[in-house]
Amino acid sequence: MPLTGGEIRLERSHEGRVANLTLNHGRFNIITWETRQVMADRFAEIDADRDIKLVVIRAEGEHFTSGGDIAGFMEVDPIDLTDLGQNVTAPSRSPKPVIAAIDGYCFGVGLELVLSVDIRIATTAARFALPEMKLGMIPGSGGTQRLARLIGLSRAKFHILTGERITGQQALDWGLVNILAPDAEALEKETQALVDKMLGYSPIAMRTAKEVLDKGIDGPLYTGIELERKAYSMLRASHDFAEGVAAFGEKRTPEFQGR
């Protein structure tokens, strides 16, 4: 099946500084095997564009996504499954900060997608689940590992072994989402407010912070601290740090350039 790219629409806003990815594949935004590759292709384009500073992932319609195309999945050659966790989780490897705005269902591979982003905003109506156990399967795109790291091993075991849904409020309380909005309209307002705030920061500082956090968290504490120290020293020589210090002293808004 040829890739049309229509399953994930890419649009730029804020004078080209924000890439907006919108899931657009029917009422439930089902993620097919082809959609997974489209996500990887979209991020390859985004990562190569130096003007893009921030990425937002949304979905059209009532639900973020009900998950993967189960019937279509059975047509995939098992050898291709060795790349299962690499395409749809491209946000985790992007050097740019990635935000997900979530309403309605966020199930299966959809939850694995949002687990791979940096900041999650959801509505109170959002529901999260990894229901693969009901099919005699387990999550295969990072779900077991990322969920356990975010909400704790005990909670992750319960929700993966039972397929039980996580409510929006539980997701906020457990750190699965960072901001909870009452409805879809408020969700968009919260997302735009966060985008505006983050666009005011240094792109190189945000990129470095993401890398230090992601690479340091799974190693020993001393390794993470050493990584942080070296990154701090590198940023000390950046234009943006000098600009930030000057703007602070002059009581003005800094003009960061990402270098």
mmCIF file of C-alpha atoms in Angstrom:
data_model
loop_
_atom_site.group_PDB
_atom_site.id
_atom_site.type_symbol
_atom_site.label_atom_id
_atom_site.label_comp_id
_atom_site.label_asym_id
_atom_site.label_seq_id
_atom_site.Cartn_x
_atom_site.Cartn_y
_atom_site.Cartn_z
ATOM 1 C CA MET A 1 0.000 0.000 0.000
ATOM 2 C CA PRO A 2 1.589 3.337 -1.004
ATOM 3 C CA LEU A 3 2.118 5.984 1.617
ATOM 4 C CA THR A 4 0.016 9.065 0.935
ATOM 5 C CA GLY A 5 0.920 10.838 4.173
ATOM 6 C CA GLY A 6 -2.720 11.825 4.665
ATOM 7 C CA GLU A 7 -2.914 9.900 7.906
ATOM 8 C CA ILE A 8 -0.711 12.517 9.574
ATOM 9 C CA ARG A 9 -1.015 16.086 8.344
ATOM 10 C CA LEU A 10 2.003 18.377 8.790
ATOM 11 C CA GLU A 11 1.458 22.130 9.010
ATOM 12 C CA ARG A 12 3.750 24.904 10.195
ATOM 13 C CA SER A 13 2.721 27.866 12.343
ATOM 14 C CA HIS A 14 4.302 30.695 14.329
ATOM 15 C CA GLU A 15 6.326 31.858 11.321
ATOM 16 C CA GLY A 16 7.529 28.323 10.650
ATOM 17 C CA ARG A 17 8.870 27.750 14.151
ATOM 18 C CA VAL A 18 6.214 25.201 15.191
ATOM 19 C CA ALA A 19 5.450 21.934 13.387
ATOM 20 C CA ASN A 20 1.872 20.768 13.934
ATOM 21 C CA LEU A 21 1.231 17.081 13.308
ATOM 22 C CA THR A 22 -2.433 16.060 13.173
ATOM 23 C CA LEU A 23 -3.631 12.448 13.171
ATOM 24 C CA ASN A 24 -6.334 12.279 10.522
ATOM 25 C CA HIS A 25 -7.484 8.729 9.822
ATOM 26 C CA GLY A 26 -11.189 8.277 10.428
ATOM 27 C CA ARG A 27 -13.308 8.732 13.536
ATOM 28 C CA PHE A 28 -10.942 6.793 15.785
ATOM 29 C CA ASN A 29 -7.696 7.773 14.044
ATOM 30 C CA ILE A 30 -6.593 4.160 13.729
ATOM 31 C CA ILE A 31 -2.834 3.801 13.365
ATOM 32 C CA THR A 32 -1.983 1.451 10.522
ATOM 33 C CA TRP A 33 1.396 -0.026 9.721
ATOM 34 C CA GLU A 34 1.699 2.628 7.020
ATOM 35 C CA THR A 35 0.821 5.396 9.490
ATOM 36 C CA ARG A 36 3.746 4.340 11.634
ATOM 37 C CA GLN A 37 6.138 4.936 8.759
ATOM 38 C CA VAL A 38 4.486 8.252 7.947
ATOM 39 C CA MET A 39 5.233 9.368 11.506
ATOM 40 C CA ALA A 40 8.903 8.509 11.028
ATOM 41 C CA ASP A 41 8.942 10.337 7.689
ATOM 42 C CA ARG A 42 7.302 13.408 9.188
ATOM 43 C CA PHE A 43 9.880 13.589 11.952
ATOM 44 C CA ALA A 44 12.746 13.107 9.508
ATOM 45 C CA GLU A 45 11.468 16.215 7.722
ATOM 46 C CA ILE A 46 10.960 18.117 10.980
ATOM 47 C CA ASP A 47 14.360 17.216 12.424
ATOM 48 C CA ALA A 48 16.098 18.404 9.248
ATOM 49 C CA ASP A 49 14.373 21.806 9.352
ATOM 50 C CA ARG A 50 16.478 24.187 11.454
ATOM 51 C CA ASP A 51 13.666 26.749 11.586
ATOM 52 C CA ILE A 52 11.366 24.408 13.530
ATOM 53 C CA LYS A 53 11.839 24.827 17.274
ATOM 54 C CA LEU A 54 8.878 22.899 18.667
ATOM 55 C CA VAL A 55 6.479 20.101 17.648
ATOM 56 C CA VAL A 56 2.827 19.605 18.628
ATOM 57 C CA ILE A 57 0.921 16.359 17.973
ATOM 58 C CA ARG A 58 -2.894 16.510 17.922
ATOM 59 C CA ALA A 59 -5.751 14.516 16.437
ATOM 60 C CA GLU A 60 -8.894 15.469 14.560
ATOM 61 C CA GLY A 61 -12.243 14.301 15.868
ATOM 62 C CA GLU A 62 -13.482 12.938 19.158
ATOM 63 C CA HIS A 63 -10.573 10.615 19.939
ATOM 64 C CA PHE A 64 -6.811 10.971 19.799
ATOM 65 C CA THR A 65 -6.614 7.339 18.631
ATOM 66 C CA SER A 66 -8.189 4.030 19.553
ATOM 67 C CA GLY A 67 -4.925 2.277 18.710
ATOM 68 C CA GLY A 68 -3.578 0.138 15.926
ATOM 69 C CA ASP A 69 -5.132 -1.593 12.936
ATOM 70 C CA ILE A 70 -5.400 -5.069 14.436
ATOM 71 C CA ALA A 71 -6.467 -6.886 11.264
ATOM 72 C CA GLY A 72 -3.828 -5.139 9.182
ATOM 73 C CA PHE A 73 -1.180 -5.947 11.751
ATOM 74 C CA MET A 74 -1.662 -9.655 11.054
ATOM 75 C CA GLU A 75 -0.588 -9.081 7.444
ATOM 76 C CA VAL A 76 2.816 -7.734 8.467
ATOM 77 C CA ASP A 77 5.740 -10.106 7.980
ATOM 78 C CA PRO A 78 7.137 -11.029 11.425
ATOM 79 C CA ILE A 79 10.647 -10.027 10.313
ATOM 80 C CA ASP A 80 9.387 -6.460 9.910
ATOM 81 C CA LEU A 81 8.355 -6.394 13.559
ATOM 82 C CA THR A 82 11.988 -5.993 14.574
ATOM 83 C CA ASP A 83 11.536 -2.284 13.753
ATOM 84 C CA LEU A 84 8.236 -2.070 15.628
ATOM 85 C CA GLY A 85 9.353 0.429 18.235
ATOM 86 C CA GLN A 86 11.367 2.690 15.951
ATOM 87 C CA ASN A 87 8.924 4.438 13.636
ATOM 88 C CA VAL A 88 5.927 5.590 15.665
ATOM 89 C CA THR A 89 8.155 6.585 18.583
ATOM 90 C CA ALA A 90 10.238 8.973 16.485
ATOM 91 C CA PRO A 91 9.364 11.851 18.898
ATOM 92 C CA SER A 92 11.645 10.302 21.501
ATOM 93 C CA ARG A 93 14.644 10.653 19.178
ATOM 94 C CA SER A 94 13.856 14.119 17.874
ATOM 95 C CA PRO A 95 16.178 16.824 19.243
ATOM 96 C CA LYS A 96 13.216 19.210 19.351
ATOM 97 C CA PRO A 97 10.725 19.346 22.257
ATOM 98 C CA VAL A 98 7.490 17.504 21.405
ATOM 99 C CA ILE A 99 4.085 18.184 22.977
ATOM 100 C CA ALA A 100 1.015 15.933 22.662
ATOM 101 C CA ALA A 101 -2.523 17.296 23.112
ATOM 102 C CA ILE A 102 -4.862 14.407 23.924
ATOM 103 C CA ASP A 103 -8.654 14.094 24.061
ATOM 104 C CA GLY A 104 -10.810 10.985 24.135
ATOM 105 C CA TYR A 105 -9.276 7.542 23.619
ATOM 106 C CA CYS A 106 -5.519 7.118 23.662
ATOM 107 C CA PHE A 107 -5.091 3.372 23.436
ATOM 108 C CA GLY A 108 -2.458 0.854 22.427
ATOM 109 C CA VAL A 109 0.126 2.204 20.013
ATOM 110 C CA GLY A 110 -1.467 5.642 20.465
ATOM 111 C CA LEU A 111 -0.442 5.615 24.115
ATOM 112 C CA GLU A 112 3.005 4.359 23.116
ATOM 113 C CA LEU A 113 3.256 7.333 20.766
ATOM 114 C CA VAL A 114 2.426 9.876 23.476
ATOM 115 C CA LEU A 115 4.703 8.101 25.959
ATOM 116 C CA SER A 116 7.543 8.945 23.561
ATOM 117 C CA VAL A 117 6.902 12.711 23.568
ATOM 118 C CA ASP A 118 8.238 15.192 26.119
ATOM 119 C CA ILE A 119 5.126 16.940 27.466
ATOM 120 C CA ARG A 120 1.545 15.662 27.526
ATOM 121 C CA ILE A 121 -1.606 17.770 27.922
ATOM 122 C CA ALA A 122 -4.987 16.034 28.159
ATOM 123 C CA THR A 123 -8.652 16.634 28.879
ATOM 124 C CA THR A 124 -10.562 15.163 31.791
ATOM 125 C CA ALA A 125 -12.377 13.012 29.209
ATOM 126 C CA ALA A 126 -9.134 11.437 27.996
ATOM 127 C CA ARG A 127 -8.706 7.739 28.643
ATOM 128 C CA PHE A 128 -5.398 5.874 28.383
ATOM 129 C CA ALA A 129 -4.891 2.125 28.029
ATOM 130 C CA LEU A 130 -2.579 -0.606 26.772
ATOM 131 C CA PRO A 131 -5.169 -3.320 26.016
ATOM 132 C CA GLU A 132 -2.866 -5.733 24.146
ATOM 133 C CA MET A 133 -3.300 -8.398 26.844
ATOM 134 C CA LYS A 134 -6.887 -8.858 25.669
ATOM 135 C CA LEU A 135 -5.481 -10.004 22.312
ATOM 136 C CA GLY A 136 -2.938 -12.388 23.800
ATOM 137 C CA MET A 137 -0.152 -9.891 23.150
ATOM 138 C CA ILE A 138 1.942 -7.293 24.970
ATOM 139 C CA PRO A 139 2.772 -3.703 23.984
ATOM 140 C CA GLY A 140 5.576 -3.712 21.423
ATOM 141 C CA SER A 141 6.543 -0.086 20.853
ATOM 142 C CA GLY A 142 8.009 0.826 24.207
ATOM 143 C CA GLY A 143 4.791 0.704 26.218
ATOM 144 C CA THR A 144 5.967 -1.624 28.982
ATOM 145 C CA GLN A 145 9.193 0.272 29.598
ATOM 146 C CA ARG A 146 8.057 3.875 29.236
ATOM 147 C CA LEU A 147 4.827 3.456 31.200
ATOM 148 C CA ALA A 148 6.665 1.810 34.106
ATOM 149 C CA ARG A 149 9.195 4.641 34.177
ATOM 150 C CA LEU A 150 6.457 7.270 34.254
ATOM 151 C CA ILE A 151 3.869 5.872 36.653
ATOM 152 C CA GLY A 152 5.861 3.235 38.555
ATOM 153 C CA LEU A 153 6.281 -0.508 38.141
ATOM 154 C CA SER A 154 3.311 -1.563 40.296
ATOM 155 C CA ARG A 155 0.769 0.630 38.510
ATOM 156 C CA ALA A 156 2.208 -0.269 35.101
ATOM 157 C CA LYS A 157 1.942 -3.988 35.845
ATOM 158 C CA PHE A 158 -1.683 -3.609 36.871
ATOM 159 C CA HIS A 159 -2.757 -1.626 33.833
ATOM 160 C CA ILE A 160 -0.788 -3.742 31.331
ATOM 161 C CA LEU A 161 -1.795 -7.094 32.807
ATOM 162 C CA THR A 162 -5.479 -6.127 33.050
ATOM 163 C CA GLY A 163 -5.862 -3.655 30.189
ATOM 164 C CA GLU A 164 -7.726 -1.333 32.569
ATOM 165 C CA ARG A 165 -8.090 2.272 31.469
ATOM 166 C CA ILE A 166 -6.401 5.216 33.162
ATOM 167 C CA THR A 167 -8.591 8.284 33.583
ATOM 168 C CA GLY A 168 -7.452 11.810 32.842
ATOM 169 C CA GLN A 169 -7.325 12.653 36.540
ATOM 170 C CA GLN A 170 -5.300 9.531 37.361
ATOM 171 C CA ALA A 171 -2.936 10.362 34.514
ATOM 172 C CA LEU A 172 -2.359 13.818 36.016
ATOM 173 C CA ASP A 173 -1.944 12.503 39.562
ATOM 174 C CA TRP A 174 0.565 9.856 38.446
ATOM 175 C CA GLY A 175 2.634 12.083 36.188
ATOM 176 C CA LEU A 176 1.508 10.520 32.915
ATOM 177 C CA VAL A 177 0.212 13.931 31.806
ATOM 178 C CA ASN A 178 1.487 17.349 32.860
ATOM 179 C CA ILE A 179 -1.603 19.529 32.406
ATOM 180 C CA LEU A 180 -5.300 18.573 32.588
ATOM 181 C CA ALA A 181 -7.901 20.683 30.768
ATOM 182 C CA PRO A 182 -11.688 20.477 31.297
ATOM 183 C CA ASP A 183 -12.588 20.171 27.603
ATOM 184 C CA ALA A 184 -11.266 20.281 24.042
ATOM 185 C CA GLU A 185 -11.468 24.071 23.802
ATOM 186 C CA ALA A 186 -9.470 24.510 27.010
ATOM 187 C CA LEU A 187 -7.030 21.852 25.782
ATOM 188 C CA GLU A 188 -6.196 23.962 22.737
ATOM 189 C CA LYS A 189 -5.826 27.106 24.859
ATOM 190 C CA GLU A 190 -3.466 25.334 27.250
ATOM 191 C CA THR A 191 -1.480 23.952 24.324
ATOM 192 C CA GLN A 192 -1.122 27.357 22.683
ATOM 193 C CA ALA A 193 -0.112 28.969 25.981
ATOM 194 C CA LEU A 194 2.603 26.364 26.465
ATOM 195 C CA VAL A 195 3.820 26.761 22.875
ATOM 196 C CA ASP A 196 4.045 30.537 23.298
ATOM 197 C CA LYS A 197 5.987 30.151 26.535
ATOM 198 C CA MET A 198 8.459 27.622 25.162
ATOM 199 C CA LEU A 199 9.075 29.635 21.985
ATOM 200 C CA GLY A 200 10.444 32.338 24.260
ATOM 201 C CA TYR A 201 13.239 30.064 25.461
ATOM 202 C CA SER A 202 16.552 29.189 23.861
ATOM 203 C CA PRO A 203 16.196 26.306 21.359
ATOM 204 C CA ILE A 204 19.714 25.084 22.096
ATOM 205 C CA ALA A 205 19.049 25.087 25.849
ATOM 206 C CA MET A 206 15.801 23.126 25.421
ATOM 207 C CA ARG A 207 17.454 20.659 23.060
ATOM 208 C CA THR A 208 20.333 20.151 25.484
ATOM 209 C CA ALA A 209 18.023 19.733 28.483
ATOM 210 C CA LYS A 210 16.022 17.062 26.626
ATOM 211 C CA GLU A 211 19.161 15.155 25.721
ATOM 212 C CA VAL A 212 20.615 15.296 29.232
ATOM 213 C CA LEU A 213 17.343 14.148 30.808
ATOM 214 C CA ASP A 214 16.741 11.320 28.332
ATOM 215 C CA LYS A 215 20.282 9.977 28.345
ATOM 216 C CA GLY A 216 20.978 10.480 32.030
ATOM 217 C CA ILE A 217 17.847 8.965 33.558
ATOM 218 C CA ASP A 218 18.690 5.312 32.865
ATOM 219 C CA GLY A 219 22.309 5.447 33.963
ATOM 220 C CA PRO A 220 23.917 5.757 37.390
ATOM 221 C CA LEU A 221 23.490 9.110 39.116
ATOM 222 C CA TYR A 222 27.161 10.031 38.743
ATOM 223 C CA THR A 223 26.962 9.450 34.981
ATOM 224 C CA GLY A 224 23.958 11.732 34.657
ATOM 225 C CA ILE A 225 25.607 14.420 36.748
ATOM 226 C CA GLU A 226 28.759 14.255 34.626
ATOM 227 C CA LEU A 227 26.667 14.534 31.463
ATOM 228 C CA GLU A 228 24.857 17.536 32.938
ATOM 229 C CA ARG A 229 28.132 19.202 33.944
ATOM 230 C CA LYS A 230 29.602 18.909 30.476
ATOM 231 C CA ALA A 231 26.402 20.126 28.841
ATOM 232 C CA TYR A 232 26.319 23.107 31.199
ATOM 233 C CA SER A 233 29.901 23.973 30.280
ATOM 234 C CA MET A 234 29.063 23.745 26.584
ATOM 235 C CA LEU A 235 26.085 26.085 26.953
ATOM 236 C CA ARG A 236 28.215 28.533 28.910
ATOM 237 C CA ALA A 237 29.936 29.391 25.612
ATOM 238 C CA SER A 238 26.694 29.837 23.651
ATOM 239 C CA HIS A 239 25.344 33.083 22.248
ATOM 240 C CA ASP A 240 21.968 32.395 23.862
ATOM 241 C CA PHE A 241 23.403 32.182 27.370
ATOM 242 C CA ALA A 242 25.234 35.486 26.914
ATOM 243 C CA GLU A 243 22.037 37.024 25.547
ATOM 244 C CA GLY A 244 19.976 35.642 28.434
ATOM 245 C CA VAL A 245 22.345 37.086 31.030
ATOM 246 C CA ALA A 246 22.465 40.455 29.247
ATOM 247 C CA ALA A 247 18.678 40.608 28.946
ATOM 248 C CA PHE A 248 18.276 39.753 32.622
ATOM 249 C CA GLY A 249 20.609 42.569 33.633
ATOM 250 C CA GLU A 250 18.948 45.028 31.274
ATOM 251 C CA LYS A 251 15.438 43.951 32.332
ATOM 252 C CA ARG A 252 14.316 43.140 28.783
ATOM 253 C CA THR A 253 13.048 40.114 26.890
ATOM 254 C CA PRO A 254 15.945 38.027 25.511
ATOM 255 C CA GLU A 255 16.223 37.420 21.783
ATOM 256 C CA PHE A 256 17.490 33.853 21.547
ATOM 257 C CA GLN A 257 18.897 32.590 18.258
ATOM 258 C CA GLY A 258 19.543 28.927 18.997
ATOM 259 C CA ARG A 259 23.315 29.164 18.938
#
